[in-house]
Amino acid sequence: MQRLIYTLKQDQVDLDLIMVIRTVLASCKEIAFRVGQGALGDVLGSTLDENIQGETQKKLDVIANQLIKNMLLTESNVAAIASEEEDDIVAGNANGKYIIAFDPLDGSSNIDINGQIGTIFTIFPAVEGLAQDDPRQFQQKGRNQLAAGYVLYGPSTMLMLTTGKGTRCFTLDKTHGGFLLTDEQVSVPAETQEFSINMANARFWYEPTSRYIDDLLLGETGVRKKRFNMRWNAAMVGDIHRVLSRGGIFMYPSDNRDPNKPAKLRLLYEAYPMAMLVENAGGRASNGTADILDLELETLHQRVPVIMGSSKEVEISTSYYT
Ligand code: AFP
């Protein structure tokens, strides 16, 4: 089976970018080890702190953030990093070619129940002429991403990666420590009978979301004339991994639950990288009215509604919002 580095070289990825991806993955391997230790490694439970989003930080959120941050800041090619767990941009090397954003531990509520969790990351070119920690560094369109991926710490540790030439899946060989290519072209079926949304939020949804989900729930007897099944992992990495593996539609729409938080998922750390992976696997990713990759980040921790997955289903779903 092919090693990651060989695949990236075959894809003619810039060697400096390969080095940065390898550094991210080196920290993910360490996180995978810590996750595997569980209670024995004292990684379960919460800290007393809150992150910039006002969410309680889990011990593993902090450990994962520190590991990735420390490793990336030793890389000469890294100009700046942004993390879901950091208030501001952290400056790296003044001559670095790349800026990297990451959600160190997605699906925090699954940590203590031994459920699916993961690390999501994205790499953009650094903007020349701007200080490394200038907020405008990250104010780029999703289409500018050079690479995006996630590492899923499930029963096996898997890497889903794109550098813009398709989406590839690798599995961590825990005996030898390398990521090996296990699916060279991930492909999301255009049609699906599986949807993924947190139904507990139904009373807060806006009318188009309610109408679309109602139509799915009517099954064979409704306008869709087929039965839909539902899955919800409470970790976007887990839900998107299922969508990339067998198709489906994943939604976290805006709602009126909290006027200060019209949407839940973060554009930079979650929506951008997942959208790039899904599009490169033949799927679609939208905020309801525009492709996520065409949006331009305005603020570092900006949130965005998300609808992504099987292309035909995303098309049907977004037609409810126009
Ligand atoms: P964390 O960033 O706190 O780990 O939250 C995970 C997440 O942003 C995303 O991965 C899930 O899809 C979503 O939250 C789950 O949210 P619910 O609380 O509505 O299930």
CSV table of C-alpha atoms and ligand atoms in Angstrom, one decimal:
chain,number,residue,atom,x,y,z
A,1,MET,CA,0.0,0.0,0.0
A,2,GLN,CA,1.2,3.5,-0.9
A,3,ARG,CA,2.6,5.8,1.7
A,4,LEU,CA,1.2,9.3,2.1
A,5,ILE,CA,4.4,11.1,1.0
A,6,TYR,CA,4.6,9.0,-2.2
A,7,THR,CA,1.0,9.9,-3.0
A,8,LEU,CA,1.5,13.6,-2.5
A,9,LYS,CA,4.7,13.6,-4.6
A,10,GLN,CA,2.8,11.8,-7.3
A,11,ASP,CA,0.1,14.5,-7.1
A,12,GLN,CA,3.0,17.0,-7.6
A,13,VAL,CA,2.3,18.8,-4.4
A,14,ASP,CA,4.9,21.4,-3.5
A,15,LEU,CA,7.5,19.9,-1.2
A,16,ASP,CA,7.2,22.7,1.3
A,17,LEU,CA,3.5,22.0,1.5
A,18,ILE,CA,4.1,18.3,2.0
A,19,MET,CA,6.4,19.1,4.9
A,20,VAL,CA,3.7,21.2,6.6
A,21,ILE,CA,1.1,18.5,6.0
A,22,ARG,CA,3.5,16.0,7.6
A,23,THR,CA,3.9,18.2,10.6
A,24,VAL,CA,0.2,18.5,11.1
A,25,LEU,CA,-0.1,14.7,10.8
A,26,ALA,CA,2.8,14.1,13.2
A,27,SER,CA,0.8,15.9,15.9
A,28,CYS,CA,-2.3,14.0,14.9
A,29,LYS,CA,-0.5,10.7,15.5
A,30,GLU,CA,0.4,11.8,19.0
A,31,ILE,CA,-3.2,12.9,19.6
A,32,ALA,CA,-4.4,9.4,18.3
A,33,PHE,CA,-2.1,7.8,20.8
A,34,ARG,CA,-3.4,10.0,23.7
A,35,VAL,CA,-7.0,9.3,22.6
A,36,GLY,CA,-6.3,5.6,22.7
A,37,GLN,CA,-5.0,5.9,26.2
A,38,GLY,CA,-8.3,7.3,27.4
A,39,ALA,CA,-8.8,7.4,31.2
A,40,LEU,CA,-5.4,5.7,31.6
A,41,GLY,CA,-3.7,8.8,30.0
A,42,ASP,CA,-5.8,11.3,32.1
A,43,VAL,CA,-7.2,12.9,29.0
A,44,LEU,CA,-10.9,12.7,29.8
A,45,GLY,CA,-13.1,15.3,31.4
A,46,SER,CA,-13.1,19.1,31.4
A,47,THR,CA,-10.8,22.0,32.3
A,48,LEU,CA,-12.1,24.9,34.2
A,49,ASP,CA,-11.6,27.2,31.2
A,50,GLU,CA,-13.8,28.4,28.4
A,51,ASN,CA,-12.6,29.0,24.8
A,52,ILE,CA,-13.2,32.1,22.7
A,53,GLN,CA,-16.6,30.6,21.7
A,54,GLY,CA,-17.6,30.6,25.3
A,55,GLU,CA,-17.6,26.8,25.4
A,56,THR,CA,-16.1,24.7,28.2
A,57,GLN,CA,-12.8,23.3,27.1
A,58,LYS,CA,-12.2,19.6,27.5
A,59,LYS,CA,-8.8,18.4,28.6
A,60,LEU,CA,-8.2,16.8,25.2
A,61,ASP,CA,-9.2,20.1,23.4
A,62,VAL,CA,-6.3,21.8,25.3
A,63,ILE,CA,-3.8,19.0,24.8
A,64,ALA,CA,-4.6,18.6,21.1
A,65,ASN,CA,-4.4,22.4,20.5
A,66,GLN,CA,-1.1,22.7,22.3
A,67,LEU,CA,0.4,19.7,20.4
A,68,ILE,CA,-0.5,21.0,17.0
A,69,LYS,CA,0.4,24.6,17.8
A,70,ASN,CA,3.8,23.7,19.2
A,71,MET,CA,4.7,21.5,16.3
A,72,LEU,CA,3.5,23.9,13.6
A,73,LEU,CA,5.4,26.8,15.1
A,74,THR,CA,8.7,25.0,14.7
A,75,GLU,CA,8.1,24.8,10.9
A,76,SER,CA,9.9,27.4,8.9
A,77,ASN,CA,7.2,27.4,6.2
A,78,VAL,CA,4.4,28.3,8.6
A,79,ALA,CA,3.7,32.1,8.7
A,80,ALA,CA,0.7,31.9,11.0
A,81,ILE,CA,-1.8,29.6,12.6
A,82,ALA,CA,-5.5,30.0,13.7
A,83,SER,CA,-7.2,27.6,16.0
A,84,GLU,CA,-10.8,27.2,17.2
A,85,GLU,CA,-9.3,27.1,20.7
A,86,GLU,CA,-7.2,30.4,20.3
A,87,ASP,CA,-8.6,33.9,20.6
A,88,ASP,CA,-6.3,35.4,18.0
A,89,ILE,CA,-4.0,34.5,15.1
A,90,VAL,CA,-0.6,33.2,16.3
A,91,ALA,CA,2.3,34.5,14.3
A,92,GLY,CA,4.9,32.0,13.0
A,93,ASN,CA,7.9,32.5,10.8
A,94,ALA,CA,8.1,35.8,8.9
A,95,ASN,CA,9.2,34.0,5.7
A,96,GLY,CA,6.6,31.2,6.0
A,97,LYS,CA,4.7,30.5,2.8
A,98,TYR,CA,1.6,29.0,4.4
A,99,ILE,CA,-1.1,29.8,7.0
A,100,ILE,CA,-2.9,27.0,8.8
A,101,ALA,CA,-6.2,26.9,10.6
A,102,PHE,CA,-7.5,23.9,12.6
A,103,ASP,CA,-10.1,22.6,14.9
A,104,PRO,CA,-7.8,20.5,17.2
A,105,LEU,CA,-10.6,18.3,18.5
A,106,ASP,CA,-13.9,18.3,16.8
A,107,GLY,CA,-16.8,16.5,18.6
A,108,SER,CA,-15.7,17.3,22.1
A,109,SER,CA,-18.9,16.0,23.6
A,110,ASN,CA,-17.9,12.6,22.4
A,111,ILE,CA,-14.6,12.5,24.2
A,112,ASP,CA,-15.9,11.1,27.5
A,113,ILE,CA,-18.2,8.5,25.8
A,114,ASN,CA,-15.5,7.0,23.6
A,115,GLY,CA,-17.3,8.2,20.5
A,116,GLN,CA,-16.0,9.6,17.2
A,117,ILE,CA,-13.7,12.7,17.4
A,118,GLY,CA,-11.2,14.2,15.0
A,119,THR,CA,-8.9,17.0,14.0
A,120,ILE,CA,-9.8,19.2,11.1
A,121,PHE,CA,-7.3,21.4,9.3
A,122,THR,CA,-6.9,23.7,6.3
A,123,ILE,CA,-3.8,25.3,4.6
A,124,PHE,CA,-3.9,28.6,2.7
A,125,PRO,CA,-1.1,30.6,1.1
A,126,ALA,CA,0.2,33.4,3.3
A,127,VAL,CA,-0.6,36.8,1.9
A,128,GLU,CA,2.6,38.6,1.0
A,129,GLY,CA,3.1,42.1,2.4
A,130,LEU,CA,0.9,41.5,5.4
A,131,ALA,CA,2.2,40.9,9.0
A,132,GLN,CA,1.8,37.2,9.9
A,133,ASP,CA,-0.8,38.0,12.6
A,134,ASP,CA,-2.7,40.5,10.4
A,135,PRO,CA,-6.4,39.4,10.5
A,136,ARG,CA,-6.5,39.8,6.7
A,137,GLN,CA,-4.2,36.8,6.4
A,138,PHE,CA,-7.2,34.5,6.8
A,139,GLN,CA,-9.7,36.6,5.0
A,140,GLN,CA,-9.6,34.5,2.0
A,141,LYS,CA,-12.1,32.6,-0.1
A,142,GLY,CA,-12.5,28.9,0.5
A,143,ARG,CA,-11.3,28.3,-3.0
A,144,ASN,CA,-7.9,29.5,-2.0
A,145,GLN,CA,-7.3,26.5,0.2
A,146,LEU,CA,-4.2,24.5,-0.9
A,147,ALA,CA,-5.0,21.5,1.2
A,148,ALA,CA,-7.7,20.4,3.6
A,149,GLY,CA,-8.3,17.3,5.6
A,150,TYR,CA,-9.3,15.7,8.9
A,151,VAL,CA,-8.0,12.8,11.0
A,152,LEU,CA,-10.8,10.7,12.5
A,153,TYR,CA,-9.9,9.0,15.7
A,154,GLY,CA,-12.3,6.1,15.4
A,155,PRO,CA,-11.9,2.4,15.7
A,156,SER,CA,-9.1,3.0,13.2
A,157,THR,CA,-7.4,6.3,12.7
A,158,MET,CA,-8.1,7.6,9.3
A,159,LEU,CA,-7.0,10.6,7.3
A,160,MET,CA,-9.1,12.2,4.6
A,161,LEU,CA,-7.1,14.6,2.5
A,162,THR,CA,-7.4,16.8,-0.5
A,163,THR,CA,-4.8,19.0,-2.3
A,164,GLY,CA,-7.3,19.8,-5.0
A,165,LYS,CA,-6.8,16.7,-7.0
A,166,GLY,CA,-9.6,14.5,-5.7
A,167,THR,CA,-10.1,13.3,-2.1
A,168,ARG,CA,-8.0,10.5,-0.8
A,169,CYS,CA,-8.4,8.3,2.3
A,170,PHE,CA,-5.5,7.0,4.3
A,171,THR,CA,-5.4,4.7,7.3
A,172,LEU,CA,-2.9,4.9,10.1
A,173,ASP,CA,-0.7,1.8,10.3
A,174,LYS,CA,-0.2,1.8,14.0
A,175,THR,CA,2.5,-0.8,13.8
A,176,HIS,CA,4.8,1.2,11.6
A,177,GLY,CA,3.4,4.7,12.2
A,178,GLY,CA,2.6,5.8,8.7
A,179,PHE,CA,-0.6,6.8,6.9
A,180,LEU,CA,-1.2,4.3,4.0
A,181,LEU,CA,-3.5,5.0,1.0
A,182,THR,CA,-6.6,3.0,1.4
A,183,ASP,CA,-9.0,4.8,-1.1
A,184,GLU,CA,-7.3,6.8,-3.8
A,185,GLN,CA,-10.5,8.4,-5.1
A,186,VAL,CA,-13.3,8.9,-2.6
A,187,SER,CA,-16.5,9.4,-4.4
A,188,VAL,CA,-19.8,10.6,-2.9
A,189,PRO,CA,-22.9,9.1,-4.7
A,190,ALA,CA,-25.0,11.9,-6.2
A,191,GLU,CA,-28.2,10.5,-4.6
A,192,THR,CA,-29.0,9.4,-1.1
A,193,GLN,CA,-31.7,8.3,1.3
A,194,GLU,CA,-29.8,9.3,4.5
A,195,PHE,CA,-29.8,12.7,6.2
A,196,SER,CA,-28.0,14.1,9.2
A,197,ILE,CA,-29.3,17.0,11.3
A,198,ASN,CA,-29.8,17.6,15.0
A,199,MET,CA,-33.6,17.1,15.2
A,200,ALA,CA,-33.6,18.5,18.7
A,201,ASN,CA,-33.3,21.9,17.2
A,202,ALA,CA,-36.5,21.5,15.0
A,203,ARG,CA,-38.5,24.1,17.0
A,204,PHE,CA,-35.8,26.7,16.3
A,205,TRP,CA,-35.5,26.1,12.5
A,206,TYR,CA,-36.6,28.6,9.9
A,207,GLU,CA,-39.4,27.6,7.6
A,208,PRO,CA,-37.3,26.3,4.6
A,209,THR,CA,-35.5,23.9,6.8
A,210,SER,CA,-38.7,22.6,8.5
A,211,ARG,CA,-40.4,22.2,5.1
A,212,TYR,CA,-37.4,20.3,3.6
A,213,ILE,CA,-37.1,17.9,6.6
A,214,ASP,CA,-40.9,17.4,6.8
A,215,ASP,CA,-40.7,16.3,3.1
A,216,LEU,CA,-38.0,13.8,3.9
A,217,LEU,CA,-39.9,12.4,6.9
A,218,LEU,CA,-43.0,11.8,4.8
A,219,GLY,CA,-41.0,9.1,3.0
A,220,GLU,CA,-42.7,7.0,0.3
A,221,THR,CA,-46.0,8.8,0.9
A,222,GLY,CA,-44.7,12.3,0.4
A,223,VAL,CA,-43.3,14.3,-2.5
A,224,ARG,CA,-40.0,12.6,-2.3
A,225,LYS,CA,-41.6,9.1,-2.8
A,226,LYS,CA,-38.8,7.4,-0.9
A,227,ARG,CA,-37.9,6.5,2.6
A,228,PHE,CA,-35.1,8.5,4.3
A,229,ASN,CA,-33.0,7.3,7.3
A,230,MET,CA,-31.4,9.6,9.8
A,231,ARG,CA,-27.9,9.6,11.6
A,232,TRP,CA,-26.4,12.1,13.9
A,233,ASN,CA,-22.9,11.7,15.5
A,234,ALA,CA,-22.6,15.1,17.2
A,235,ALA,CA,-19.2,15.4,15.6
A,236,MET,CA,-18.9,16.8,12.1
A,237,VAL,CA,-15.9,14.7,11.4
A,238,GLY,CA,-17.9,11.5,12.0
A,239,ASP,CA,-20.9,12.7,10.0
A,240,ILE,CA,-18.9,13.9,7.1
A,241,HIS,CA,-16.8,10.7,7.1
A,242,ARG,CA,-20.0,8.7,6.7
A,243,VAL,CA,-21.2,11.1,3.9
A,244,LEU,CA,-17.8,10.6,2.1
A,245,SER,CA,-17.9,6.9,2.6
A,246,ARG,CA,-21.5,6.1,1.4
A,247,GLY,CA,-23.2,9.4,0.6
A,248,GLY,CA,-25.8,11.4,2.5
A,249,ILE,CA,-26.7,15.0,3.3
A,250,PHE,CA,-25.3,16.7,6.4
A,251,MET,CA,-27.0,19.9,7.6
A,252,TYR,CA,-26.4,22.4,10.4
A,253,PRO,CA,-28.8,25.3,9.3
A,254,SER,CA,-29.1,28.7,10.9
A,255,ASP,CA,-31.9,28.9,13.5
A,256,ASN,CA,-33.4,31.3,16.0
A,257,ARG,CA,-32.1,29.5,19.1
A,258,ASP,CA,-29.7,32.3,20.1
A,259,PRO,CA,-29.7,35.7,18.4
A,260,ASN,CA,-25.9,36.0,19.0
A,261,LYS,CA,-25.3,32.7,17.2
A,262,PRO,CA,-27.4,32.5,14.0
A,263,ALA,CA,-25.4,29.4,13.0
A,264,LYS,CA,-23.2,26.9,14.8
A,265,LEU,CA,-20.4,25.7,12.7
A,266,ARG,CA,-17.2,27.7,12.1
A,267,LEU,CA,-16.5,28.7,8.5
A,268,LEU,CA,-12.7,28.6,8.8
A,269,TYR,CA,-12.1,25.5,10.9
A,270,GLU,CA,-15.0,23.3,9.9
A,271,ALA,CA,-17.0,24.4,6.8
A,272,TYR,CA,-14.1,25.4,4.5
A,273,PRO,CA,-12.0,22.2,4.9
A,274,MET,CA,-15.1,19.9,4.8
A,275,ALA,CA,-16.5,21.7,1.7
A,276,MET,CA,-13.2,21.2,-0.1
A,277,LEU,CA,-13.1,17.5,0.8
A,278,VAL,CA,-16.7,17.0,-0.3
A,279,GLU,CA,-16.4,18.9,-3.6
A,280,ASN,CA,-13.2,17.0,-4.4
A,281,ALA,CA,-15.2,13.8,-3.9
A,282,GLY,CA,-17.9,15.0,-6.3
A,283,GLY,CA,-20.3,16.3,-3.7
A,284,ARG,CA,-21.6,19.8,-3.0
A,285,ALA,CA,-21.3,22.2,-0.1
A,286,SER,CA,-23.6,25.2,0.4
A,287,ASN,CA,-24.7,27.7,3.0
A,288,GLY,CA,-28.2,27.5,1.5
A,289,THR,CA,-27.7,30.2,-1.1
A,290,ALA,CA,-24.0,30.1,-2.1
A,291,ASP,CA,-21.3,27.5,-2.4
A,292,ILE,CA,-19.3,27.5,0.8
A,293,LEU,CA,-16.0,27.7,-1.1
A,294,ASP,CA,-17.1,30.9,-2.7
A,295,LEU,CA,-17.7,32.7,0.6
A,296,GLU,CA,-15.0,35.0,1.9
A,297,LEU,CA,-14.1,34.9,5.6
A,298,GLU,CA,-14.8,38.1,7.4
A,299,THR,CA,-13.9,37.3,11.0
A,300,LEU,CA,-11.7,34.5,12.3
A,301,HIS,CA,-14.4,32.7,14.3
A,302,GLN,CA,-17.2,33.4,11.9
A,303,ARG,CA,-20.1,30.9,11.9
A,304,VAL,CA,-22.0,29.7,8.8
A,305,PRO,CA,-25.0,27.5,8.0
A,306,VAL,CA,-23.9,24.3,6.3
A,307,ILE,CA,-25.6,21.9,3.9
A,308,MET,CA,-23.2,19.4,2.3
A,309,GLY,CA,-23.0,15.9,0.8
A,310,SER,CA,-24.6,14.1,-2.2
A,311,SER,CA,-24.8,16.6,-5.0
A,312,LYS,CA,-28.4,16.0,-6.1
A,313,GLU,CA,-29.7,16.0,-2.5
A,314,VAL,CA,-27.9,19.3,-1.7
A,315,GLU,CA,-29.4,20.8,-4.9
A,316,ILE,CA,-32.9,19.7,-3.8
A,317,SER,CA,-32.4,20.9,-0.2
A,318,THR,CA,-31.0,24.4,-1.2
A,319,SER,CA,-33.9,24.9,-3.6
A,320,TYR,CA,-36.1,25.3,-0.5
A,321,TYR,CA,-34.0,28.4,0.5
A,322,THR,CA,-34.4,30.4,-2.7
B,1,AFP,P1,-17.1,21.0,19.2
B,1,AFP,O1,-16.4,22.0,18.3
B,1,AFP,O2,-17.4,21.6,20.6
B,1,AFP,O3,-16.4,19.8,19.3
B,1,AFP,O4,-18.6,20.8,18.6
B,1,AFP,C1,-18.7,19.9,17.5
B,1,AFP,C2,-19.7,20.6,16.5
B,1,AFP,O5,-19.3,21.9,16.2
B,1,AFP,C3,-19.8,19.7,15.2
B,1,AFP,O6,-18.7,18.9,15.0
B,1,AFP,C4,-21.1,19.0,15.3
B,1,AFP,O7,-21.7,18.7,14.1
B,1,AFP,C5,-21.9,19.9,16.2
B,1,AFP,O8,-21.0,20.6,17.0
B,1,AFP,C6,-22.8,19.1,17.1
B,1,AFP,O9,-23.7,20.0,17.7
B,1,AFP,P2,-24.9,19.6,18.6
B,1,AFP,O10,-24.6,20.0,20.0
B,1,AFP,O11,-26.1,20.3,18.0
B,1,AFP,O12,-25.1,18.1,18.5
